[in-house]
Short mmCIF file of C-alpha atoms in Angstrom, two decimals:
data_model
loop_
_atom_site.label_atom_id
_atom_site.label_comp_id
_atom_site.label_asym_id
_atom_site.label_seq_id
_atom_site.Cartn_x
_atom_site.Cartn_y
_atom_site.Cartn_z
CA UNK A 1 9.10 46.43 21.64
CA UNK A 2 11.68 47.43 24.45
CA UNK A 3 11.73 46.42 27.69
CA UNK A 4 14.88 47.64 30.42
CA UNK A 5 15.94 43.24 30.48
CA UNK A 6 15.92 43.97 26.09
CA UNK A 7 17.87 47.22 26.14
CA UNK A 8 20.43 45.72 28.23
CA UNK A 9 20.89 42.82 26.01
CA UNK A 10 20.91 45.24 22.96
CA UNK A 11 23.51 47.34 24.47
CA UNK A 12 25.56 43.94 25.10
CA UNK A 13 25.22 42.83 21.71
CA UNK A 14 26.03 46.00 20.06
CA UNK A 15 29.28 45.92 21.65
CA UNK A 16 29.83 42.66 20.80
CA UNK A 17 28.74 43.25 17.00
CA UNK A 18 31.39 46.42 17.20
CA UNK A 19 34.24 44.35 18.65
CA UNK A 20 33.76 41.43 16.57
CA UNK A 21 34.24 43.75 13.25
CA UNK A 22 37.30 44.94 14.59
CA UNK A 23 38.61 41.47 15.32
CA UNK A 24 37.64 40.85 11.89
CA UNK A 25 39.41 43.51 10.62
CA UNK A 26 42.16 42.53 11.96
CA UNK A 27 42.63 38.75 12.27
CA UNK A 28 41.63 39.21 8.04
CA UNK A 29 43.83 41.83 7.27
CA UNK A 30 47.21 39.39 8.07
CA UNK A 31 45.86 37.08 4.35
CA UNK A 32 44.11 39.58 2.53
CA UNK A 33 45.08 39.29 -1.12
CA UNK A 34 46.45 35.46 -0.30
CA UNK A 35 44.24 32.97 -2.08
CA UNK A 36 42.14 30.09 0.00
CA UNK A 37 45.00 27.33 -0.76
CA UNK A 38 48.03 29.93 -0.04
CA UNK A 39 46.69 30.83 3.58
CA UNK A 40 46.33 26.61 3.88
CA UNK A 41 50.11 26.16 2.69
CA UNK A 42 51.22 28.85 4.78
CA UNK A 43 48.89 28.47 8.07
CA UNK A 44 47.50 25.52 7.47
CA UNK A 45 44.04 27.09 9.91
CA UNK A 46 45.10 30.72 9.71
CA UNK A 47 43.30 31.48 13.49
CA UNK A 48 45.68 33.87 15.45
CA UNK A 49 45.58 37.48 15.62
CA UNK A 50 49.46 38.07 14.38
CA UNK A 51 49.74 41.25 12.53
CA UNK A 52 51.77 41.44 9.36
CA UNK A 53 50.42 41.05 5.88
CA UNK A 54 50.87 43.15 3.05
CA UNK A 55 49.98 46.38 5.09
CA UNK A 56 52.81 45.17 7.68
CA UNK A 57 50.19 45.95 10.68
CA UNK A 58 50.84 45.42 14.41
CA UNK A 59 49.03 42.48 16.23
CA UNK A 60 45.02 43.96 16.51
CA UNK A 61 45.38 46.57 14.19
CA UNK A 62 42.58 47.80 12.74
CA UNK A 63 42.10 49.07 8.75
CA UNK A 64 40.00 51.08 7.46
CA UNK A 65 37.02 49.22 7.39
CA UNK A 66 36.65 49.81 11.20
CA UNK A 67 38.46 53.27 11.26
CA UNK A 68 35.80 54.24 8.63
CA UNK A 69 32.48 52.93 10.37
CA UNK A 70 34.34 55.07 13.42
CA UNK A 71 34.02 58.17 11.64
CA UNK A 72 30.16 57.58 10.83
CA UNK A 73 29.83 56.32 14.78
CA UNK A 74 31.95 60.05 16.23
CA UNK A 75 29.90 61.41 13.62
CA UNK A 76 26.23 60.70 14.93
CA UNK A 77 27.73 60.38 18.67
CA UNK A 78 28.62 64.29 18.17
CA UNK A 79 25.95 65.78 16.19
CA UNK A 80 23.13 63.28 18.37
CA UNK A 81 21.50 62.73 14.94
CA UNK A 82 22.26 61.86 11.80
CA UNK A 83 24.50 64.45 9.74
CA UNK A 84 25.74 63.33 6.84
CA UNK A 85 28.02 66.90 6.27
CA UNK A 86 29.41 65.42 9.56
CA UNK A 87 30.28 61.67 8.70
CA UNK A 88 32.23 63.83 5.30
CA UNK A 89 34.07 66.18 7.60
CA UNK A 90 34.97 62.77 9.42
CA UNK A 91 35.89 60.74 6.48
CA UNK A 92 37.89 63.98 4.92
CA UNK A 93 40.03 64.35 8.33
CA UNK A 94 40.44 60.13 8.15
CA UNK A 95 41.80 60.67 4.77
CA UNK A 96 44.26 63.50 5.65
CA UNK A 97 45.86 61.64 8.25
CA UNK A 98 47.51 58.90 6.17
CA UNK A 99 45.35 55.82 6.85
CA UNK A 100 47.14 52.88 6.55
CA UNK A 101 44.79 51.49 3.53
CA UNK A 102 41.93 53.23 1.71
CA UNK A 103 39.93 51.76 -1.26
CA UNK A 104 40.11 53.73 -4.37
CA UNK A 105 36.06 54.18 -4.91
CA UNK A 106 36.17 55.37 -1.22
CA UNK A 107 39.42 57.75 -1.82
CA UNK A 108 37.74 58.91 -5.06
CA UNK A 109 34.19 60.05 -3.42
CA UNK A 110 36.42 61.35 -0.18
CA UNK A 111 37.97 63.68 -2.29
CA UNK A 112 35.18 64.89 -3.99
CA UNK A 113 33.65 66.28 -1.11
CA UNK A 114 36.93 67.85 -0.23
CA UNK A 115 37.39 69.94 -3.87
CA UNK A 116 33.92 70.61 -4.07
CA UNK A 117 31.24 69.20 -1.03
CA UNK A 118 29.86 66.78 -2.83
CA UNK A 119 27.70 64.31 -0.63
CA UNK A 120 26.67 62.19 -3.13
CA UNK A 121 28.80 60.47 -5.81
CA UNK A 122 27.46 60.19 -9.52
CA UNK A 123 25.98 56.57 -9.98
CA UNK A 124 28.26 54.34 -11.44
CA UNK A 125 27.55 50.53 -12.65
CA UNK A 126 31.42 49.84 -11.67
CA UNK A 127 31.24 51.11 -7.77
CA UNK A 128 29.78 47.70 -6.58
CA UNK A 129 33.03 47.41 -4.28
CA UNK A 130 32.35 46.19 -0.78
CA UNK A 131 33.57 49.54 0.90
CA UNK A 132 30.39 50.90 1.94
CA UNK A 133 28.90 47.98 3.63
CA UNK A 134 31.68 47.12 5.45
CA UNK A 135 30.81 50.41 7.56
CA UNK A 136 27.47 50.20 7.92
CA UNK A 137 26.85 49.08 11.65
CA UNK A 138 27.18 52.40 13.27
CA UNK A 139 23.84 52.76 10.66
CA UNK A 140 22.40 50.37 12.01
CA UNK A 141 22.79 50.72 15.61
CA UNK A 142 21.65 54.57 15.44
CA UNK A 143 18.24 53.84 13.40
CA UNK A 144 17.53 50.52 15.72
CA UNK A 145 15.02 49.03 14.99
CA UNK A 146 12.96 51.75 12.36
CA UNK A 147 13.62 49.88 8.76
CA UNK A 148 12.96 53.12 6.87
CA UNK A 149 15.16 55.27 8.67
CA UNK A 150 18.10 52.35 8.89
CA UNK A 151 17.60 52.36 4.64
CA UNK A 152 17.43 56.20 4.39
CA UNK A 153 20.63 56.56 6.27
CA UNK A 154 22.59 53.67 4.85
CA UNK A 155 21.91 54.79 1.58
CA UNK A 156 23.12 58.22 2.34
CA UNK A 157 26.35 57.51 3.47
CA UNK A 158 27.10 54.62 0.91
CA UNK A 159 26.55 57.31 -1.73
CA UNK A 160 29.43 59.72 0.17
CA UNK A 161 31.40 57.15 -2.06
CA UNK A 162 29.53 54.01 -3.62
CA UNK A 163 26.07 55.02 -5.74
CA UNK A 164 25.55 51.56 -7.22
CA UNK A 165 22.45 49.69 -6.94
CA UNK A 166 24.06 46.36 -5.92
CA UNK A 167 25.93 47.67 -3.61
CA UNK A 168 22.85 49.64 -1.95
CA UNK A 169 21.17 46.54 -1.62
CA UNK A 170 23.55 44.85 0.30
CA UNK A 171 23.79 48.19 2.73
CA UNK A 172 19.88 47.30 3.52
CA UNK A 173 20.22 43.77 3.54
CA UNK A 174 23.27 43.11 5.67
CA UNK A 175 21.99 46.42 8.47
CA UNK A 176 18.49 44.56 8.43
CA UNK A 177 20.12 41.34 9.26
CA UNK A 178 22.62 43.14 12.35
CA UNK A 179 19.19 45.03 13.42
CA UNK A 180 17.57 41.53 13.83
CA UNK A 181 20.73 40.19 15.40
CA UNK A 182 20.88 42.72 18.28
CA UNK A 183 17.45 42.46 18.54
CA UNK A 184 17.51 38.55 19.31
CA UNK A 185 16.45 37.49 15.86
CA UNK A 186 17.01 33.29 15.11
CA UNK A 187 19.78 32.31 12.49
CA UNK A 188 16.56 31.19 10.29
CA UNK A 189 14.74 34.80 10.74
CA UNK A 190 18.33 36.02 9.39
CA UNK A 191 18.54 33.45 6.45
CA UNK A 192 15.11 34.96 5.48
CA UNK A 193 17.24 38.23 4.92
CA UNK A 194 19.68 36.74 3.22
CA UNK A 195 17.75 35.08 0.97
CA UNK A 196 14.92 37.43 0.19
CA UNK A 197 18.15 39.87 -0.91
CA UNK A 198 19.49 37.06 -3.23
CA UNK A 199 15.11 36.56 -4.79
CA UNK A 200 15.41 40.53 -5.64
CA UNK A 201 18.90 40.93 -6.69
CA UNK A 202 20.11 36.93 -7.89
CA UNK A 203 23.69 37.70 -8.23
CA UNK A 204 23.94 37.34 -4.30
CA UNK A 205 22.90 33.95 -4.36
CA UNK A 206 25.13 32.11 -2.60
CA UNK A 207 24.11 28.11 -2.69
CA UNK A 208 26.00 26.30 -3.80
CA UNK A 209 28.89 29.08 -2.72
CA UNK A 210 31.68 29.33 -5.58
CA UNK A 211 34.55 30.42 -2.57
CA UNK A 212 35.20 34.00 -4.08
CA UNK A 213 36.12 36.63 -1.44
CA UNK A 214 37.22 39.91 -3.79
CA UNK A 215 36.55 43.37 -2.98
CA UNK A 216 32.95 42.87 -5.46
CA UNK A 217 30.27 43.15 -2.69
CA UNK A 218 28.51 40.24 -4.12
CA UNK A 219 31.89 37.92 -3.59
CA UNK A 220 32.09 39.56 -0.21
CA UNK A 221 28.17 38.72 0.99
CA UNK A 222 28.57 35.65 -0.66
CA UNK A 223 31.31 34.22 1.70
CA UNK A 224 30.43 36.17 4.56
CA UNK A 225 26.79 34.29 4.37
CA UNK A 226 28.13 31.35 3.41
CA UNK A 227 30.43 30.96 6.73
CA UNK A 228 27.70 32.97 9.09
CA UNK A 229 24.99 30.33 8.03
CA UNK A 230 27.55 27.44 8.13
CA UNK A 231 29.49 28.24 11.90
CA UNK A 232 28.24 26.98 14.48
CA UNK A 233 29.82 29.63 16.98
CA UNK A 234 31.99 32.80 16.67
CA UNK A 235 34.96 31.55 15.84
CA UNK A 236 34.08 28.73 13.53
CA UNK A 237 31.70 32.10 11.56
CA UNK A 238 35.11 33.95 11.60
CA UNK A 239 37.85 31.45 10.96
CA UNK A 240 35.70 30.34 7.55
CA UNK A 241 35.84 33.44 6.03
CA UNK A 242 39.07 35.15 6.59
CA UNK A 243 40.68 31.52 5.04
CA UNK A 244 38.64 31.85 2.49
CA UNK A 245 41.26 34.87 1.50
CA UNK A 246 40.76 37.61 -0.89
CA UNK A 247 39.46 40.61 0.95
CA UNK A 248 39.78 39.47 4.13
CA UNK A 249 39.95 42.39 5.80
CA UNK A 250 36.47 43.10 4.49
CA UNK A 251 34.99 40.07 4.84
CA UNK A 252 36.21 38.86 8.38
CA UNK A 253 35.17 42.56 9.38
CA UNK A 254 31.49 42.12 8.17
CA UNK A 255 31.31 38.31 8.85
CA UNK A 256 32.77 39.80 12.56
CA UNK A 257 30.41 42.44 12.72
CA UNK A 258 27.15 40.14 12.28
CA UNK A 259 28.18 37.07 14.37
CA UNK A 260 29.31 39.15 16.76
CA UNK A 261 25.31 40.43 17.17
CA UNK A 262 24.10 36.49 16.92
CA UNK A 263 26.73 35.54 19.41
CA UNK A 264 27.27 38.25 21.76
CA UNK A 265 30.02 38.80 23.72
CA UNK A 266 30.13 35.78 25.62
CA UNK A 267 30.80 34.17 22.46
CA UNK A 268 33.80 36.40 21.53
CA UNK A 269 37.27 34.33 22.34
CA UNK A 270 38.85 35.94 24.62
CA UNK A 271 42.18 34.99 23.08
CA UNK A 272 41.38 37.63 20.48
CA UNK A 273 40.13 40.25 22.25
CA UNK A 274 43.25 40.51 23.94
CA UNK A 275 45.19 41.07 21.24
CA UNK A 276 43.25 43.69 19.89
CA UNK A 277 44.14 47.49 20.55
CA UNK A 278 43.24 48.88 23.72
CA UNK A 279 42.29 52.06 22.68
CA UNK A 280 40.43 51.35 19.53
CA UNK A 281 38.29 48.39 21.87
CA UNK A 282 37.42 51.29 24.43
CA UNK A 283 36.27 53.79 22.38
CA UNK A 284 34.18 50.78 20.42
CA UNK A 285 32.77 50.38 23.98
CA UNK A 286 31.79 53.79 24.50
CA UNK A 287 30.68 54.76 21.23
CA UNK A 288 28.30 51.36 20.91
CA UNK A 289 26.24 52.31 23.71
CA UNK A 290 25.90 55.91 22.83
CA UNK A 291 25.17 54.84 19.08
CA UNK A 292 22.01 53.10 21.07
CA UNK A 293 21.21 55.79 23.16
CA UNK A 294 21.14 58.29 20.26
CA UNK A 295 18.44 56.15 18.56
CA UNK A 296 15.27 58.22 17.80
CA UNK A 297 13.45 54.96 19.15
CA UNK A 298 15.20 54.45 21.92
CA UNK A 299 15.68 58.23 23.07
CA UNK A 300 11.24 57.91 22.15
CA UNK A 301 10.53 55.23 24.90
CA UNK A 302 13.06 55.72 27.69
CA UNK A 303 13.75 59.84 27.34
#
């Protein structure tokens, strides 16, 4: 499946997949909680990484939807394998230091393991929230490209804070669709993803879309395959969602995340890069590659 011309390109589009989450993150997190037509009053095109918002961030500051997938990337970069009492330890520490934001399903299953080491959080038919997809690319750059270990582990760490069955199924779905990405997959091949998650599970059908961006992870896959499928580039993917509003944060960071593996980084304005923090965009560098590297796959055919 690999060849030294493929790995290359993998490595190059893992970075970019990593980057363009954090410019997600962070270009989203200025109009979360604004609605579609406040952001169009306001901005008219909200498309400029300014800072500000309701968390009162710093131009390229990231939340904790990239802060979190860091812990689960240290985590495996670290151990060189997956270690779920790791990613805990990680996401304990994260907590402790005062994040700037933290969803309350993630705070609650944080803190669970911190009274009492629990890895896995009782199922419950209200943690559909969108906070443990939004961290699932380190996932899915570590089990590239084995589908049963990329579901074993994503369901593991989703259920550190998030044991719902809708939200499981978007893990899967959205680390099958950056797997295929990074891998070179067409926009159709990913549509088939898309839509064979919305045949099993029709709630995530998004056609015709119904422009609802909330912290539910069907709103969130919704609007982040709504603008993926309809962009023509990275910016248009990017720009579409985060003005959609709601939880932009969340969706700009996932929306970021997988058009950032379509695109690569040649596709990434540079504009926004830029912008970003320096240090959080070199240890995204670093840890990307080594997220690669650590694959049992890759490690298999190149030692």
């Amino acid at each position: 499946m690999f060849n030294q011309y493929n790995l290359d390109e993998i490595r190059d589009r893992a970075r970019a997949a990593f980057i363009g989450m954090a410019i997600g993150d962070a270009l989203g997190a200025t109009v979360e909680f604004m609605t579609a037509s406040e952001i169009a009053a306001k901005y008219g095109l909200f498309m400029e990484i300014t800072g500000g918002g309701w968390l009162r961030l710093k131009p390229g500051q990231v939340t904790d939807d990239t802060e979190m997938a860091l812990c689960i990337a240290r985590a495996i970069v670290a151990s060189q394998g997956w270690s779920l009492e790791a990613i805990a330890r990680n996401f304990a520490a994260w907590l402790k230091s005062r994040p700037v934001d933290c969803g309350d399903t993630c705070r609650k299953g944080i803190r669970a393991y911190m009274l009492n080491g629990a890895l896995v959080s009782p199922p419950n038919e209200w943690d559909a929230g969108n906070g443990a997809a939004m961290r699932i690319l380190p996932v899915a750059l570590y089990s590239l490209p084995d589908a049963e270990l990329l579901k074993k582990c994503a369901l593991e760490q989703a259920h550190l804070t998030h044991n719902n069955p809708v939200s499981d199924a978007a893990c899967v779905c959205l680390g099958e669709m950056l797997q295929l990405a990074i891998c070179g997959g067409a926009k159709t091949r990913l549509r088939r993803q898309a839509d064979g998650l919305a045949a099993r599970f029709p709630t995530f059908a998004f056609e015709p879309y119904r422009g609802l961006a909330s912290g539910y992870v069907v709103d969130t896959m919704q609007t982040v395959f709504h603008w993926f499928f309809r962009g023509r580039n990275f910016e248009e993917c990017l720009v579409g969602t985060v003005n959609q509003g709601g939880d932009a944060d969340t969706t700009g960071a996932i929306c970021g995340m997988l058009a950032g593996a379509y695109y690569g980084l040649d596709g990434i304005p540079r504009r926004w890069t830029k912008r970003m923090d320096k240090k959080v965009i070199a240890e995204i560098e670093d840890v990307s590659v080594q997220l690669v590297a650590a694959s049992p796959l890759v490690r298999m055919y190149y030692g």
